[in-house]
Structures are given as C-alpha cells and as structure tokens.
C-alpha cells in the first residue's frame, strides 16, 4: 500500500493529523485561538523531526507548542516526548493520572499475560522510552480549553491511563489505541500489547456512544464518511463475536 508522505493532513480548520511513520503512527495538532498549539502524542524516538516538519506545513514552530498530551505511555507515542519537550520548551507532558508513573519512569505499562506472547513480553524489558516530567494530570470527562474544547475520555485497557479525545467544536474523535485503523480496516490493538485486552474491548464501547463527525486514529488514516456508524458497526460486530 502507499505510505502517505504528506507532512500534515488537515481534518478541520486548526486541526491537523501529523503522520510520523506514514499513516501507521499519527500525532495530532490543535491550533488554539491565541495561535498556540496543543500537540497530541510524539511518535517513536525519531518522530520529532517529522512533527516539526508537520508543524511548519501550517506555519507553526516548536516554540508555538504550549501543551503536549500523550494518549498513553508506549514507545510509539511517548518515544519522542522527551525530545519534543526539549524542542518546544514546555515544562513537561499532560497525561491521565493512571499513566503518570510510566511517563515519569519511561517504563512501559504491564503487558497482558493472558496470551503467550504477552507473557513472554512481560518478562523482557520492552517498549521503554526517555522519561518526561508530568505537568498536568487528566481525569475522565475533563474538558480542556483547546480550540473550542477538547474532551478527555478515559478508555483504559490498552494501558491503565489510556485516553481517547473528542474535539467538541469540530466533532473529531481521536480513538487513541483503543481502536486501530491500520490499512483502513478497523481492528483491536494487538492483545499482547495491551495491559488488559478485555478491558480495552469493554471501555472502547463509549466510542460508539458519543457523537462525532470524523473518527481519527493514532494508527491508520481517519474516517470522514459516516464515521460514527462505521465505529458503531465495528464495535457491534466485535461484541457479537463475544470479545
Ligand atoms: Zn500504539
């Protein structure tokens, strides 16, 4: 399949997807009313150069970033965070309260040991990243003053403090890793990569209940047409399969 080379994909005025490894790993940027930028996720260790190029594509500089939010503390999302903190000059990152210990130590959350692969991963140091200070702790339901309001939804399972986000004014949902859309096909994240796969499946149901127009993913391209119906269809099918 073709890998997107675009440094940035516009989802709405002031809302941009920043592909950091083709469409396989995405960051997001929200431009606030005062021109400052809120960045969501920092990709792998090498991603910051891509993120900076993405910001430049809509006329922004790392110094414009005033907040960095991480959906969760895995190395494909937090791997570039320490570097981005340095480049932007922010004091640290913003994460859900249950993700704080992992971000502060740079250790990945525990893996689901109910699968053989997960049990194996759990024994080896895997997925660590350079630590960052946490400047703000998030809770379920928080509404951040980001370009018209960014709602925090705690969707634990992939990791204990995993979050999804909904931008209220544009109706854009960012699922985080609760649902993947790799190769434009919705799937669950790999079991072995989750802290509790079962909990991921349960908590993702909320993504079928809220209202939005566009579904955006940290892994894979966005869905612009009938996004909510597509997500609901995926969740319904997954529930019918009993997992
Ligand atoms: Zn991921």
mmCIF file of C-alpha atoms in Angstrom, residues 21-202:
data_model
loop_
_atom_site.group_PDB
_atom_site.id
_atom_site.type_symbol
_atom_site.label_atom_id
_atom_site.label_comp_id
_atom_site.label_asym_id
_atom_site.label_seq_id
_atom_site.Cartn_x
_atom_site.Cartn_y
_atom_site.Cartn_z
ATOM 1 C CA UNK A 21 5.577 6.905 10.099
ATOM 2 C CA UNK A 22 3.355 7.113 7.057
ATOM 3 C CA UNK A 23 -0.209 6.708 8.317
ATOM 4 C CA UNK A 24 0.919 3.977 10.684
ATOM 5 C CA UNK A 25 1.688 6.271 13.620
ATOM 6 C CA UNK A 26 -0.028 9.647 13.916
ATOM 7 C CA UNK A 27 0.322 12.693 16.109
ATOM 8 C CA UNK A 28 -2.291 15.477 16.141
ATOM 9 C CA UNK A 29 -2.044 19.241 16.447
ATOM 10 C CA UNK A 30 -4.752 21.671 17.525
ATOM 11 C CA UNK A 31 -4.280 25.401 16.919
ATOM 12 C CA UNK A 32 -5.749 27.463 19.748
ATOM 13 C CA UNK A 33 -7.411 30.873 19.376
ATOM 14 C CA UNK A 34 -4.227 32.615 20.531
ATOM 15 C CA UNK A 35 -2.195 30.815 17.852
ATOM 16 C CA UNK A 36 -0.554 28.418 20.280
ATOM 17 C CA UNK A 37 -0.538 24.698 19.523
ATOM 18 C CA UNK A 38 -1.606 21.677 21.561
ATOM 19 C CA UNK A 39 0.219 18.549 20.411
ATOM 20 C CA UNK A 40 -1.189 15.051 20.916
ATOM 21 C CA UNK A 41 1.414 12.238 21.004
ATOM 22 C CA UNK A 42 5.061 12.326 19.947
ATOM 23 C CA UNK A 43 5.589 9.098 17.996
ATOM 24 C CA UNK A 44 8.705 6.965 18.153
ATOM 25 C CA UNK A 45 12.102 8.312 19.189
ATOM 26 C CA UNK A 46 12.869 9.543 15.656
ATOM 27 C CA UNK A 47 9.449 11.173 15.106
ATOM 28 C CA UNK A 48 10.179 14.724 16.353
ATOM 29 C CA UNK A 49 11.797 15.756 13.034
ATOM 30 C CA UNK A 50 8.571 14.691 11.255
ATOM 31 C CA UNK A 51 6.456 16.502 13.823
ATOM 32 C CA UNK A 52 8.461 19.697 13.414
ATOM 33 C CA UNK A 53 8.095 19.434 9.602
ATOM 34 C CA UNK A 54 4.364 18.909 10.068
ATOM 35 C CA UNK A 55 4.053 21.995 12.251
ATOM 36 C CA UNK A 56 5.966 24.017 9.660
ATOM 37 C CA UNK A 57 3.489 22.927 6.970
ATOM 38 C CA UNK A 58 0.842 25.095 8.635
ATOM 39 C CA UNK A 59 3.200 27.844 9.690
ATOM 40 C CA UNK A 60 3.985 26.776 13.230
ATOM 41 C CA UNK A 61 7.235 26.390 15.102
ATOM 42 C CA UNK A 62 8.035 24.099 18.047
ATOM 43 C CA UNK A 63 8.060 27.223 20.211
ATOM 44 C CA UNK A 64 4.328 27.657 19.446
ATOM 45 C CA UNK A 65 3.531 24.371 21.210
ATOM 46 C CA UNK A 66 2.325 25.169 24.707
ATOM 47 C CA UNK A 67 0.985 21.750 25.683
ATOM 48 C CA UNK A 68 1.911 18.137 24.877
ATOM 49 C CA UNK A 69 -0.698 15.494 25.672
ATOM 50 C CA UNK A 70 0.111 11.774 25.471
ATOM 51 C CA UNK A 71 -2.685 9.264 24.847
ATOM 52 C CA UNK A 72 -0.593 6.648 26.655
ATOM 53 C CA UNK A 73 2.945 5.665 27.613
ATOM 54 C CA UNK A 74 4.026 3.317 24.831
ATOM 55 C CA UNK A 75 7.239 3.959 22.937
ATOM 56 C CA UNK A 76 5.412 4.554 19.623
ATOM 57 C CA UNK A 77 3.551 7.506 21.215
ATOM 58 C CA UNK A 78 5.848 8.686 24.002
ATOM 59 C CA UNK A 79 9.150 7.754 22.325
ATOM 60 C CA UNK A 80 9.678 11.279 21.003
ATOM 61 C CA UNK A 81 8.196 13.077 24.009
ATOM 62 C CA UNK A 82 11.377 13.964 25.902
ATOM 63 C CA UNK A 83 12.855 15.364 22.686
ATOM 64 C CA UNK A 84 9.663 17.330 21.913
ATOM 65 C CA UNK A 85 9.608 18.719 25.454
ATOM 66 C CA UNK A 86 13.129 19.985 24.868
ATOM 67 C CA UNK A 87 12.388 21.391 21.388
ATOM 68 C CA UNK A 88 9.193 23.160 22.462
ATOM 69 C CA UNK A 89 10.388 24.427 25.802
ATOM 70 C CA UNK A 90 7.294 23.198 27.667
ATOM 71 C CA UNK A 91 7.883 22.065 31.250
ATOM 72 C CA UNK A 92 6.573 18.532 30.700
ATOM 73 C CA UNK A 93 3.689 16.492 29.361
ATOM 74 C CA UNK A 94 -0.011 16.105 30.167
ATOM 75 C CA UNK A 95 -1.336 12.575 30.746
ATOM 76 C CA UNK A 96 -4.112 10.717 32.527
ATOM 77 C CA UNK A 97 -3.427 10.297 36.235
ATOM 78 C CA UNK A 98 -3.089 6.498 35.873
ATOM 79 C CA UNK A 99 -0.355 6.890 33.246
ATOM 80 C CA UNK A 100 1.834 9.204 35.324
ATOM 81 C CA UNK A 101 4.149 6.542 36.842
ATOM 82 C CA UNK A 102 5.039 5.181 33.393
ATOM 83 C CA UNK A 103 5.747 8.577 31.848
ATOM 84 C CA UNK A 104 7.842 9.632 34.818
ATOM 85 C CA UNK A 105 9.981 6.487 34.737
ATOM 86 C CA UNK A 106 9.980 5.827 30.981
ATOM 87 C CA UNK A 107 8.840 2.261 31.605
ATOM 88 C CA UNK A 108 6.037 0.795 29.522
ATOM 89 C CA UNK A 109 2.869 -0.287 31.370
ATOM 90 C CA UNK A 110 2.489 -4.013 32.134
ATOM 91 C CA UNK A 111 1.528 -6.368 29.291
ATOM 92 C CA UNK A 112 -1.473 -8.677 29.168
ATOM 93 C CA UNK A 113 -0.123 -12.033 30.382
ATOM 94 C CA UNK A 114 -3.283 -13.910 29.369
ATOM 95 C CA UNK A 115 -1.667 -14.515 25.974
ATOM 96 C CA UNK A 116 1.559 -16.470 25.436
ATOM 97 C CA UNK A 117 3.095 -13.564 23.556
ATOM 98 C CA UNK A 118 2.082 -11.150 26.313
ATOM 99 C CA UNK A 119 3.525 -13.422 28.972
ATOM 100 C CA UNK A 120 6.759 -13.500 27.006
ATOM 101 C CA UNK A 121 6.834 -9.727 26.521
ATOM 102 C CA UNK A 122 6.163 -9.245 30.232
ATOM 103 C CA UNK A 123 9.489 -10.923 31.034
ATOM 104 C CA UNK A 124 11.672 -8.757 28.827
ATOM 105 C CA UNK A 125 12.268 -5.042 29.088
ATOM 106 C CA UNK A 126 10.215 -3.817 26.161
ATOM 107 C CA UNK A 127 8.974 -0.541 24.877
ATOM 108 C CA UNK A 128 10.752 1.817 27.225
ATOM 109 C CA UNK A 129 11.342 5.471 26.295
ATOM 110 C CA UNK A 130 13.015 8.599 27.617
ATOM 111 C CA UNK A 131 11.054 9.834 30.644
ATOM 112 C CA UNK A 132 9.382 13.218 30.975
ATOM 113 C CA UNK A 133 8.015 15.274 33.840
ATOM 114 C CA UNK A 134 4.238 15.427 34.067
ATOM 115 C CA UNK A 135 2.880 18.979 34.340
ATOM 116 C CA UNK A 136 -0.839 18.206 34.252
ATOM 117 C CA UNK A 137 -2.859 15.118 35.187
ATOM 118 C CA UNK A 138 -6.065 14.304 33.316
ATOM 119 C CA UNK A 139 -9.265 12.650 34.502
ATOM 120 C CA UNK A 140 -12.216 11.165 32.652
ATOM 121 C CA UNK A 141 -14.600 13.890 31.485
ATOM 122 C CA UNK A 142 -12.108 16.758 31.705
ATOM 123 C CA UNK A 143 -12.777 19.490 29.138
ATOM 124 C CA UNK A 144 -9.528 21.198 28.162
ATOM 125 C CA UNK A 145 -9.682 24.741 26.740
ATOM 126 C CA UNK A 146 -8.182 23.637 23.427
ATOM 127 C CA UNK A 147 -9.661 25.312 20.328
ATOM 128 C CA UNK A 148 -13.316 25.102 21.382
ATOM 129 C CA UNK A 149 -12.939 22.350 23.967
ATOM 130 C CA UNK A 150 -11.167 19.012 23.994
ATOM 131 C CA UNK A 151 -12.963 16.294 25.985
ATOM 132 C CA UNK A 152 -10.908 13.616 27.724
ATOM 133 C CA UNK A 153 -12.356 10.093 27.724
ATOM 134 C CA UNK A 154 -10.578 7.551 29.900
ATOM 135 C CA UNK A 155 -10.528 4.320 27.877
ATOM 136 C CA UNK A 156 -8.222 2.043 29.908
ATOM 137 C CA UNK A 157 -7.179 -1.434 28.833
ATOM 138 C CA UNK A 158 -4.560 -0.806 26.175
ATOM 139 C CA UNK A 159 -2.799 0.802 29.138
ATOM 140 C CA UNK A 160 -4.100 1.824 32.584
ATOM 141 C CA UNK A 161 -4.287 5.537 31.800
ATOM 142 C CA UNK A 162 -5.087 5.346 28.083
ATOM 143 C CA UNK A 163 -7.270 8.189 26.813
ATOM 144 C CA UNK A 164 -9.370 8.937 23.757
ATOM 145 C CA UNK A 165 -10.209 12.558 22.959
ATOM 146 C CA UNK A 166 -13.103 14.397 21.369
ATOM 147 C CA UNK A 167 -12.815 17.886 19.942
ATOM 148 C CA UNK A 168 -16.228 19.349 20.692
ATOM 149 C CA UNK A 169 -16.345 22.225 18.174
ATOM 150 C CA UNK A 170 -15.302 20.224 15.095
ATOM 151 C CA UNK A 171 -16.734 16.833 16.079
ATOM 152 C CA UNK A 172 -13.434 14.995 15.701
ATOM 153 C CA UNK A 173 -12.853 11.860 17.740
ATOM 154 C CA UNK A 174 -9.314 10.614 18.349
ATOM 155 C CA UNK A 175 -9.615 6.997 19.421
ATOM 156 C CA UNK A 176 -6.009 6.624 20.505
ATOM 157 C CA UNK A 177 -5.008 2.968 20.514
ATOM 158 C CA UNK A 178 -8.433 1.767 21.743
ATOM 159 C CA UNK A 179 -9.252 1.045 18.080
ATOM 160 C CA UNK A 180 -6.777 0.853 15.215
ATOM 161 C CA UNK A 181 -7.488 1.620 11.567
ATOM 162 C CA UNK A 182 -4.339 0.196 10.016
ATOM 163 C CA UNK A 183 -4.690 -0.441 6.269
ATOM 164 C CA UNK A 184 -8.046 1.380 6.528
ATOM 165 C CA UNK A 185 -9.632 -1.521 8.394
ATOM 166 C CA UNK A 186 -10.699 -1.175 11.994
ATOM 167 C CA UNK A 187 -9.216 -3.730 14.367
ATOM 168 C CA UNK A 188 -8.484 -4.059 18.054
ATOM 169 C CA UNK A 189 -4.926 -3.313 19.149
ATOM 170 C CA UNK A 190 -2.787 -6.455 19.402
ATOM 171 C CA UNK A 191 -3.622 -8.373 22.572
ATOM 172 C CA UNK A 192 -0.033 -8.773 23.660
ATOM 173 C CA UNK A 193 0.476 -5.006 23.503
ATOM 174 C CA UNK A 194 -2.357 -4.274 25.953
ATOM 175 C CA UNK A 195 -2.277 -4.210 29.740
ATOM 176 C CA UNK A 196 -5.769 -5.781 29.652
ATOM 177 C CA UNK A 197 -7.186 -6.579 26.229
ATOM 178 C CA UNK A 198 -10.544 -7.458 27.796
ATOM 179 C CA UNK A 199 -10.788 -4.070 29.473
ATOM 180 C CA UNK A 200 -9.845 -2.340 26.178
ATOM 181 C CA UNK A 201 -12.764 -4.051 24.454
ATOM 182 C CA UNK A 202 -15.152 -3.052 27.255
#
